[in-house]
Amino acid sequence: MGSEIRNVGIIGAGQMGCGIAQVAAVAGHRVHLYDLSAERVEAALATVNGNLARQVVSGKITDDARSAALALITGTSDVNDLASSDLVIEAATEDEAVKRKIYATVCPILKPEAILATNTSSLSITRLASATDRPERFMGIHFMNPVPVMKLVELVRGIATDEPTFVAAKQFVSTLDKVITVAEDFPAFIVNRILLPMINEAIYTLYEGVGSVDAIDTAMKLGANHPMGPLQLADFIGLDTCLSIMQVLHEGLSDSKYRPCPLLVKYVEAGWLGRKSGRGFYDYRGPTPVPTR
Ligand SMILES: CC(=O)CC(=O)SCCNC(=O)CCNC(=O)[C@H](O)C(C)(C)COP(=O)(O)OP(=O)(O)OC[C@H]1O[C@@H](n2cnc3c(N)ncnc32)[C@H](O)[C@@H]1OP(=O)(O)O
Ligand SMILES: NC(=O)C1=CN([C@@H]2O[C@H](COP(=O)(O)OP(=O)(O)OC[C@H]3O[C@@H](n4cnc5c(N)ncnc54)[C@H](OP(=O)(O)O)[C@@H]3O)[C@@H](O)[C@H]2O)C=CC1
């Protein structure tokens, strides 16, 4: 069944949607990348183009492979263009209401046999599946950011996911040169169950004045060999996404140790969402990022 996945639809042309489109096209899949606004779609295609061009410069792919991949990606703001998809991966904002609304719109358009997957970082696959017309052909395919670089993909079955769907997802991911881990359907799965409390703790460390942004990130980069400091990583993921994941952990596991740091809440309320909005724990509007605390 996995070999039947040729046409891939992607919903949400943000940082994850772009990355998934890129790796799927490089692997030879036909991709439709959908978002609500034509401007967002255009910006996404420019991002993919830029990333592929960098990979040519660093010798990871040839220029012919870059052109071939680009030719396989069609950007669209018309959801009906997803009708030919064998697999649709929803990578829209980490908000259950948004995702439910998307499924209500997209399910009637899809082929009955099409698989619908979500790239959610934290939400219950079983609950999201119940908002679709195909819980047995619904599951989590969770890529890591940046998608073209990170090797891991977490696969998560909901209670209703059937075996052919799981096998097809595994085969699809294996075409992308990624490594799979399987996680059970618990809040935030494996990576974010471990990573996000660490990031949240770094924000508490800042909130309580234990260290500055620079001190905390330097400490974890040089003291624990992390490739990015936790506050830099929070900005990279997106502070709205980080907050949403902590809320899912807090509510889903009913344990106060997952309480989102009030400073994280404040940043999100201010619209300081990290790199994607130009400001978070760092200000990205100048030539180099400047700590905001
Ligand atoms: C929230 C969730 O649900 C789950 C998650 O994803 S959690 C987040 C998981 N991700 C991480 O933890 C990332 C941690 N950071 C890192 O691993 C590294 O800092 C990094 C790979 C992002 C960058 O590495 P670096 O060595 O500092 O930078 P750099 O040398 O510029 O980049 C290395 C490669 O990554 C590529 N890259 C960097 N950022 C990129 C991006 N945003 N998109 C695409 N490619 C990117 C670069 O082009 C470069 O590729 P080439 O070798 O082909 O030139
Ligand atoms: N950031 C990360 O590190 C990771 C994120 N994820 C998950 O991937 C998903 C996307 O995250 P990310 O790419 O970072 O988020 P972004 O904010 O970068 O992108 C989300 C995109 O979805 C669009 N969108 C919102 N509503 C709709 C809709 N109804 N129909 C179509 N598109 C819509 C947004 O448009 P607009 O901006 O106009 O609202 C935006 O373009 C989330 O579920 C997140 O948890 C998974 C792994 C890592």
PDB file of C-alpha atoms in Angstrom, residues 45 72 77 79 82 91 112 165 168 180-181 236 249:
ATOM      1  CA  LEU A  45       7.877  28.217  -2.303  1.00  0.00           C
ATOM      2  CA  LEU A  72       7.201  18.452  -8.323  1.00  0.00           C
ATOM      3  CA  SER A  77      -4.570  28.297  -1.841  1.00  0.00           C
ATOM      4  CA  VAL A  79      -8.128  23.245  -0.985  1.00  0.00           C
ATOM      5  CA  LEU A  82      -5.743  18.196  -2.534  1.00  0.00           C
ATOM      6  CA  ALA A  91       0.935  20.823   9.355  1.00  0.00           C
ATOM      7  CA  PRO A 112     -12.122   7.679   0.313  1.00  0.00           C
ATOM      8  CA  THR A 165      -2.299   2.816   7.279  1.00  0.00           C
ATOM      9  CA  ALA A 168       1.895   2.791   4.398  1.00  0.00           C
ATOM     10  CA  ILE A 180      11.348   6.190  12.547  1.00  0.00           C
ATOM     11  CA  THR A 181      10.483   5.877  16.212  1.00  0.00           C
ATOM     12  CA  PHE A 236      13.206  28.475  16.604  1.00  0.00           C
ATOM     13  CA  LEU A 249       1.075  18.317  28.770  1.00  0.00           C
TER      14      LEU A 249
END
